[in-house]
Amino acid sequence: MTSEPTRRSEPRGGRRRVPRNTLSAEAIVDAALRVLDDTNCEDISMRALAADLGVGTMTLYTYFRSKDELLQAARDHVLDSFHPPETDGDWADRIRACCHALYELLVERPAVLRVLAIRPDGDGDFADTATAALELVLSQLRAAGLGRQETARGYVTLLQYTFGSALRHVYIPARGENLSNRMRMLDPQAHPTIADLIPELTDVHRSGEQQYLFGLDLILDGLRTAAAKQR
């Protein structure tokens, strides 16, 4: 007998009837995340999700009042469960490890990014949902000697950069060859610097994670300089 396929290998749109009396808010959120990893928020409906679970549509509304409420719950379920890795080193090393781990989580769970992209809560502020990352980054920036305002600005910069880079990775995959072809069509006399750096620019656009870490280190270097000025 063959083993049961994992969730990721199941065919898209395949119906899974949940066992009787086992439906819960957690099970619905889990199903929504699985579906959202392979589709857009606009394409998922409560009716389709209910059919995927093998229950009536109104059953879902006994757990969530609307699709937006379900999407927010799915987002918070992933982000609130995030735990920064334990890392040796100074404050910058701890922040780097935290932001990198959060970036990897977001890239691996595009469902969360899709929910954030449509901003179902209307305010567009996603940073306050990653509470573990919030606490670690803020505490380490304060430990570095940054003032209250600089700490808040540093935190927002780090989280916006991390979420934004993950969004780009998921929604705009690296297309180095296409970029290279477009740049080669430019007049090299009018754009000599672009023409000269085509190999490097092409390589950078292929390396999503490496480019993220490069930019992250630049931000941390700037925060080190700011912290040194506070002393």
mmCIF file of C-alpha atoms in Angstrom:
data_model
loop_
_atom_site.group_PDB
_atom_site.id
_atom_site.type_symbol
_atom_site.label_atom_id
_atom_site.label_comp_id
_atom_site.label_asym_id
_atom_site.label_seq_id
_atom_site.Cartn_x
_atom_site.Cartn_y
_atom_site.Cartn_z
ATOM 1 C CA MET A 1 0.000 0.000 0.000
ATOM 2 C CA THR A 2 1.371 3.380 -0.947
ATOM 3 C CA SER A 3 1.758 6.055 1.686
ATOM 4 C CA GLU A 4 -0.577 8.998 1.827
ATOM 5 C CA PRO A 5 0.808 11.990 -0.120
ATOM 6 C CA THR A 6 1.823 15.087 1.773
ATOM 7 C CA ARG A 7 -0.274 18.211 1.577
ATOM 8 C CA ARG A 8 2.124 19.858 -0.847
ATOM 9 C CA SER A 9 1.914 16.931 -3.284
ATOM 10 C CA GLU A 10 -1.873 16.738 -3.318
ATOM 11 C CA PRO A 11 -3.480 17.912 -6.541
ATOM 12 C CA ARG A 12 -4.719 21.478 -6.488
ATOM 13 C CA GLY A 13 -8.435 21.618 -5.893
ATOM 14 C CA GLY A 14 -8.572 18.040 -4.584
ATOM 15 C CA ARG A 15 -11.422 17.625 -2.108
ATOM 16 C CA ARG A 16 -10.641 16.419 1.418
ATOM 17 C CA ARG A 17 -13.647 15.652 3.579
ATOM 18 C CA VAL A 18 -12.740 16.213 7.192
ATOM 19 C CA PRO A 19 -13.631 13.408 9.610
ATOM 20 C CA ARG A 20 -16.972 13.868 11.346
ATOM 21 C CA ASN A 21 -16.890 16.140 14.414
ATOM 22 C CA THR A 22 -13.251 17.177 13.818
ATOM 23 C CA LEU A 23 -13.770 20.532 12.125
ATOM 24 C CA SER A 24 -12.301 23.423 14.078
ATOM 25 C CA ALA A 25 -11.102 26.978 13.510
ATOM 26 C CA GLU A 26 -7.536 25.655 13.419
ATOM 27 C CA ALA A 27 -8.416 23.063 10.778
ATOM 28 C CA ILE A 28 -10.097 25.729 8.643
ATOM 29 C CA VAL A 29 -7.094 28.051 8.942
ATOM 30 C CA ASP A 30 -4.753 25.207 8.030
ATOM 31 C CA ALA A 31 -6.830 24.412 4.940
ATOM 32 C CA ALA A 32 -6.965 28.075 3.943
ATOM 33 C CA LEU A 33 -3.179 28.373 4.179
ATOM 34 C CA ARG A 34 -2.697 25.263 2.072
ATOM 35 C CA VAL A 35 -5.022 26.560 -0.625
ATOM 36 C CA LEU A 36 -3.574 30.073 -0.494
ATOM 37 C CA ASP A 37 -0.035 28.802 -1.013
ATOM 38 C CA ASP A 38 -1.147 27.823 -4.531
ATOM 39 C CA THR A 39 -3.638 30.537 -5.434
ATOM 40 C CA ASN A 40 -4.507 34.216 -4.951
ATOM 41 C CA CYS A 41 -6.609 35.615 -2.136
ATOM 42 C CA GLU A 42 -9.084 36.941 -4.672
ATOM 43 C CA ASP A 43 -9.568 33.452 -6.100
ATOM 44 C CA ILE A 44 -10.415 31.716 -2.840
ATOM 45 C CA SER A 45 -13.988 31.770 -1.575
ATOM 46 C CA MET A 46 -15.708 30.431 1.500
ATOM 47 C CA ARG A 47 -17.781 28.182 -0.745
ATOM 48 C CA ALA A 48 -14.700 26.721 -2.450
ATOM 49 C CA LEU A 49 -12.936 26.239 0.878
ATOM 50 C CA ALA A 50 -15.986 24.525 2.345
ATOM 51 C CA ALA A 51 -16.111 22.204 -0.658
ATOM 52 C CA ASP A 52 -12.403 21.463 -0.179
ATOM 53 C CA LEU A 53 -13.099 20.490 3.430
ATOM 54 C CA GLY A 54 -16.250 18.586 2.534
ATOM 55 C CA VAL A 55 -18.597 20.692 4.679
ATOM 56 C CA GLY A 56 -21.396 23.163 4.025
ATOM 57 C CA THR A 57 -20.481 26.785 3.390
ATOM 58 C CA MET A 58 -22.506 28.063 6.342
ATOM 59 C CA THR A 59 -20.520 25.776 8.622
ATOM 60 C CA LEU A 60 -17.451 27.950 8.064
ATOM 61 C CA TYR A 61 -19.373 31.044 9.095
ATOM 62 C CA THR A 62 -19.909 29.551 12.529
ATOM 63 C CA TYR A 63 -16.144 29.937 13.002
ATOM 64 C CA PHE A 64 -15.373 33.060 10.930
ATOM 65 C CA ARG A 65 -17.753 35.906 10.137
ATOM 66 C CA SER A 66 -16.188 36.658 6.741
ATOM 67 C CA LYS A 67 -13.438 35.698 4.349
ATOM 68 C CA ASP A 68 -11.389 38.686 5.483
ATOM 69 C CA GLU A 69 -11.575 37.520 9.087
ATOM 70 C CA LEU A 70 -10.418 34.050 8.028
ATOM 71 C CA LEU A 71 -7.520 35.497 6.008
ATOM 72 C CA GLN A 72 -6.404 37.599 8.959
ATOM 73 C CA ALA A 73 -6.539 34.529 11.192
ATOM 74 C CA ALA A 74 -4.434 32.602 8.672
ATOM 75 C CA ARG A 75 -1.889 35.410 8.569
ATOM 76 C CA ASP A 76 -1.692 35.733 12.345
ATOM 77 C CA HIS A 77 -1.478 31.960 12.817
ATOM 78 C CA VAL A 78 1.799 31.865 10.883
ATOM 79 C CA LEU A 79 3.357 35.114 12.067
ATOM 80 C CA ASP A 80 2.436 34.722 15.727
ATOM 81 C CA SER A 81 3.995 31.256 15.780
ATOM 82 C CA PHE A 82 7.327 32.620 14.550
ATOM 83 C CA HIS A 83 10.180 32.169 17.029
ATOM 84 C CA PRO A 84 13.543 33.845 16.315
ATOM 85 C CA PRO A 85 16.488 31.439 16.355
ATOM 86 C CA GLU A 86 18.885 31.514 19.278
ATOM 87 C CA THR A 87 22.150 32.981 18.051
ATOM 88 C CA ASP A 88 25.524 33.744 19.585
ATOM 89 C CA GLY A 89 27.179 37.055 18.864
ATOM 90 C CA ASP A 90 26.332 40.684 19.399
ATOM 91 C CA TRP A 91 23.035 42.497 18.986
ATOM 92 C CA ALA A 92 23.487 42.865 15.230
ATOM 93 C CA ASP A 93 24.087 39.124 14.808
ATOM 94 C CA ARG A 94 20.862 38.368 16.700
ATOM 95 C CA ILE A 95 18.846 40.818 14.607
ATOM 96 C CA ARG A 96 20.368 39.450 11.398
ATOM 97 C CA ALA A 97 19.447 35.876 12.319
ATOM 98 C CA CYS A 98 15.912 36.926 13.310
ATOM 99 C CA CYS A 99 15.234 38.875 10.108
ATOM 100 C CA HIS A 100 16.763 36.154 7.926
ATOM 101 C CA ALA A 101 14.611 33.471 9.559
ATOM 102 C CA LEU A 102 11.505 35.618 9.091
ATOM 103 C CA TYR A 103 12.404 36.164 5.424
ATOM 104 C CA GLU A 104 12.763 32.412 4.909
ATOM 105 C CA LEU A 105 9.407 31.768 6.592
ATOM 106 C CA LEU A 106 7.644 34.283 4.352
ATOM 107 C CA VAL A 107 9.219 32.922 1.187
ATOM 108 C CA GLU A 108 8.257 29.377 2.166
ATOM 109 C CA ARG A 109 4.669 30.412 3.005
ATOM 110 C CA PRO A 110 3.516 32.646 0.140
ATOM 111 C CA ALA A 111 -0.007 32.436 1.576
ATOM 112 C CA VAL A 112 0.983 34.934 4.266
ATOM 113 C CA LEU A 113 2.420 37.336 1.726
ATOM 114 C CA ARG A 114 -0.697 37.070 -0.413
ATOM 115 C CA VAL A 115 -2.855 37.999 2.573
ATOM 116 C CA LEU A 116 -0.593 40.916 3.432
ATOM 117 C CA ALA A 117 -0.591 42.117 -0.170
ATOM 118 C CA ILE A 118 -4.357 42.662 -0.267
ATOM 119 C CA ARG A 119 -4.442 44.200 3.264
ATOM 120 C CA PRO A 120 -7.765 42.771 4.413
ATOM 121 C CA ASP A 121 -7.614 44.795 7.632
ATOM 122 C CA GLY A 122 -7.365 47.999 5.616
ATOM 123 C CA ASP A 123 -4.407 49.562 7.397
ATOM 124 C CA GLY A 124 -1.575 47.846 5.585
ATOM 125 C CA ASP A 125 0.481 47.601 8.800
ATOM 126 C CA PHE A 126 1.799 44.070 8.994
ATOM 127 C CA ALA A 127 4.738 44.650 11.278
ATOM 128 C CA ASP A 128 2.768 44.418 14.521
ATOM 129 C CA THR A 129 1.703 40.835 13.806
ATOM 130 C CA ALA A 130 5.223 39.370 14.029
ATOM 131 C CA THR A 131 5.365 39.950 17.777
ATOM 132 C CA ALA A 132 8.356 37.695 18.495
ATOM 133 C CA ALA A 133 10.424 39.485 15.864
ATOM 134 C CA LEU A 134 9.157 42.816 17.178
ATOM 135 C CA GLU A 135 10.302 42.110 20.737
ATOM 136 C CA LEU A 136 13.711 40.751 19.759
ATOM 137 C CA VAL A 137 14.584 43.506 17.295
ATOM 138 C CA LEU A 138 13.419 46.296 19.584
ATOM 139 C CA SER A 139 15.236 44.894 22.618
ATOM 140 C CA GLN A 140 18.468 44.400 20.704
ATOM 141 C CA LEU A 141 18.382 47.882 19.190
ATOM 142 C CA ARG A 142 17.897 49.321 22.664
ATOM 143 C CA ALA A 143 20.736 47.146 23.974
ATOM 144 C CA ALA A 144 22.944 48.555 21.210
ATOM 145 C CA GLY A 145 22.425 52.006 22.692
ATOM 146 C CA LEU A 146 19.999 53.492 20.191
ATOM 147 C CA GLY A 147 17.521 56.074 21.440
ATOM 148 C CA ARG A 148 13.787 55.537 21.494
ATOM 149 C CA GLN A 149 13.084 57.226 18.144
ATOM 150 C CA GLU A 150 16.077 55.605 16.423
ATOM 151 C CA THR A 151 15.010 52.206 17.751
ATOM 152 C CA ALA A 152 11.507 52.579 16.343
ATOM 153 C CA ARG A 153 12.816 53.760 12.980
ATOM 154 C CA GLY A 154 15.395 50.990 12.835
ATOM 155 C CA TYR A 155 12.772 48.354 13.562
ATOM 156 C CA VAL A 156 10.379 49.623 10.882
ATOM 157 C CA THR A 157 13.215 49.793 8.345
ATOM 158 C CA LEU A 158 14.283 46.207 9.048
ATOM 159 C CA LEU A 159 10.777 44.747 8.945
ATOM 160 C CA GLN A 160 9.691 46.678 5.857
ATOM 161 C CA TYR A 161 12.840 45.605 4.044
ATOM 162 C CA THR A 162 12.357 41.965 5.079
ATOM 163 C CA PHE A 163 8.695 41.775 4.097
ATOM 164 C CA GLY A 164 9.272 43.768 0.913
ATOM 165 C CA SER A 165 12.156 41.548 -0.183
ATOM 166 C CA ALA A 166 10.097 38.425 0.453
ATOM 167 C CA LEU A 167 7.198 39.886 -1.537
ATOM 168 C CA ARG A 168 9.498 40.573 -4.462
ATOM 169 C CA HIS A 169 10.954 37.068 -4.251
ATOM 170 C CA VAL A 170 7.502 35.472 -4.391
ATOM 171 C CA TYR A 171 5.723 37.804 -6.796
ATOM 172 C CA ILE A 172 8.619 38.793 -9.062
ATOM 173 C CA PRO A 173 10.904 35.756 -9.382
ATOM 174 C CA ALA A 174 14.427 36.486 -10.582
ATOM 175 C CA ARG A 175 14.490 36.816 -14.352
ATOM 176 C CA GLY A 176 18.159 37.397 -14.979
ATOM 177 C CA GLU A 177 18.165 36.405 -18.639
ATOM 178 C CA ASN A 178 15.182 38.589 -19.551
ATOM 179 C CA LEU A 179 16.761 41.526 -17.766
ATOM 180 C CA SER A 180 20.061 40.895 -19.504
ATOM 181 C CA ASN A 181 18.403 40.806 -22.919
ATOM 182 C CA ARG A 182 16.549 44.061 -22.258
ATOM 183 C CA MET A 183 19.688 45.816 -21.083
ATOM 184 C CA ARG A 184 21.646 44.640 -24.127
ATOM 185 C CA MET A 185 19.073 46.350 -26.329
ATOM 186 C CA LEU A 186 19.995 49.719 -24.811
ATOM 187 C CA ASP A 187 22.377 52.046 -26.610
ATOM 188 C CA PRO A 188 25.732 51.454 -24.855
ATOM 189 C CA GLN A 189 26.890 54.965 -25.733
ATOM 190 C CA ALA A 190 23.855 56.523 -24.049
ATOM 191 C CA HIS A 191 24.013 54.115 -21.070
ATOM 192 C CA PRO A 192 27.699 53.147 -20.705
ATOM 193 C CA THR A 193 27.530 52.216 -17.018
ATOM 194 C CA ILE A 194 24.563 49.882 -17.514
ATOM 195 C CA ALA A 195 26.293 48.256 -20.482
ATOM 196 C CA ASP A 196 29.454 47.762 -18.443
ATOM 197 C CA LEU A 197 27.656 46.171 -15.472
ATOM 198 C CA ILE A 198 25.262 43.853 -17.348
ATOM 199 C CA PRO A 199 26.956 40.623 -16.084
ATOM 200 C CA GLU A 200 26.864 41.759 -12.464
ATOM 201 C CA LEU A 201 23.314 43.122 -12.646
ATOM 202 C CA THR A 202 22.120 39.888 -14.254
ATOM 203 C CA ASP A 203 23.759 37.802 -11.532
ATOM 204 C CA VAL A 204 22.293 39.935 -8.722
ATOM 205 C CA HIS A 205 18.765 39.555 -10.062
ATOM 206 C CA ARG A 206 19.184 35.774 -9.980
ATOM 207 C CA SER A 207 20.243 35.728 -6.318
ATOM 208 C CA GLY A 208 17.183 36.690 -4.301
ATOM 209 C CA GLU A 209 18.290 35.523 -0.855
ATOM 210 C CA GLN A 210 21.917 36.568 -1.277
ATOM 211 C CA GLN A 211 20.784 40.030 -2.360
ATOM 212 C CA TYR A 212 18.465 40.231 0.650
ATOM 213 C CA LEU A 213 21.334 39.426 3.023
ATOM 214 C CA PHE A 214 23.575 41.978 1.314
ATOM 215 C CA GLY A 215 21.000 44.708 1.860
ATOM 216 C CA LEU A 216 20.300 43.527 5.415
ATOM 217 C CA ASP A 217 23.983 43.877 6.281
ATOM 218 C CA LEU A 218 24.010 47.408 4.849
ATOM 219 C CA ILE A 219 21.094 48.351 7.118
ATOM 220 C CA LEU A 220 22.796 46.818 10.135
ATOM 221 C CA ASP A 221 26.036 48.647 9.350
ATOM 222 C CA GLY A 222 24.074 51.891 9.314
ATOM 223 C CA LEU A 223 22.473 51.035 12.651
ATOM 224 C CA ARG A 224 25.933 50.273 14.105
ATOM 225 C CA THR A 225 27.078 53.724 13.047
ATOM 226 C CA ALA A 226 23.968 55.328 14.538
ATOM 227 C CA ALA A 227 24.460 53.411 17.805
ATOM 228 C CA ALA A 228 28.104 54.488 18.023
ATOM 229 C CA LYS A 229 27.054 58.134 17.751
ATOM 230 C CA GLN A 230 24.709 57.670 20.725
ATOM 231 C CA ARG A 231 27.546 56.697 23.036
#
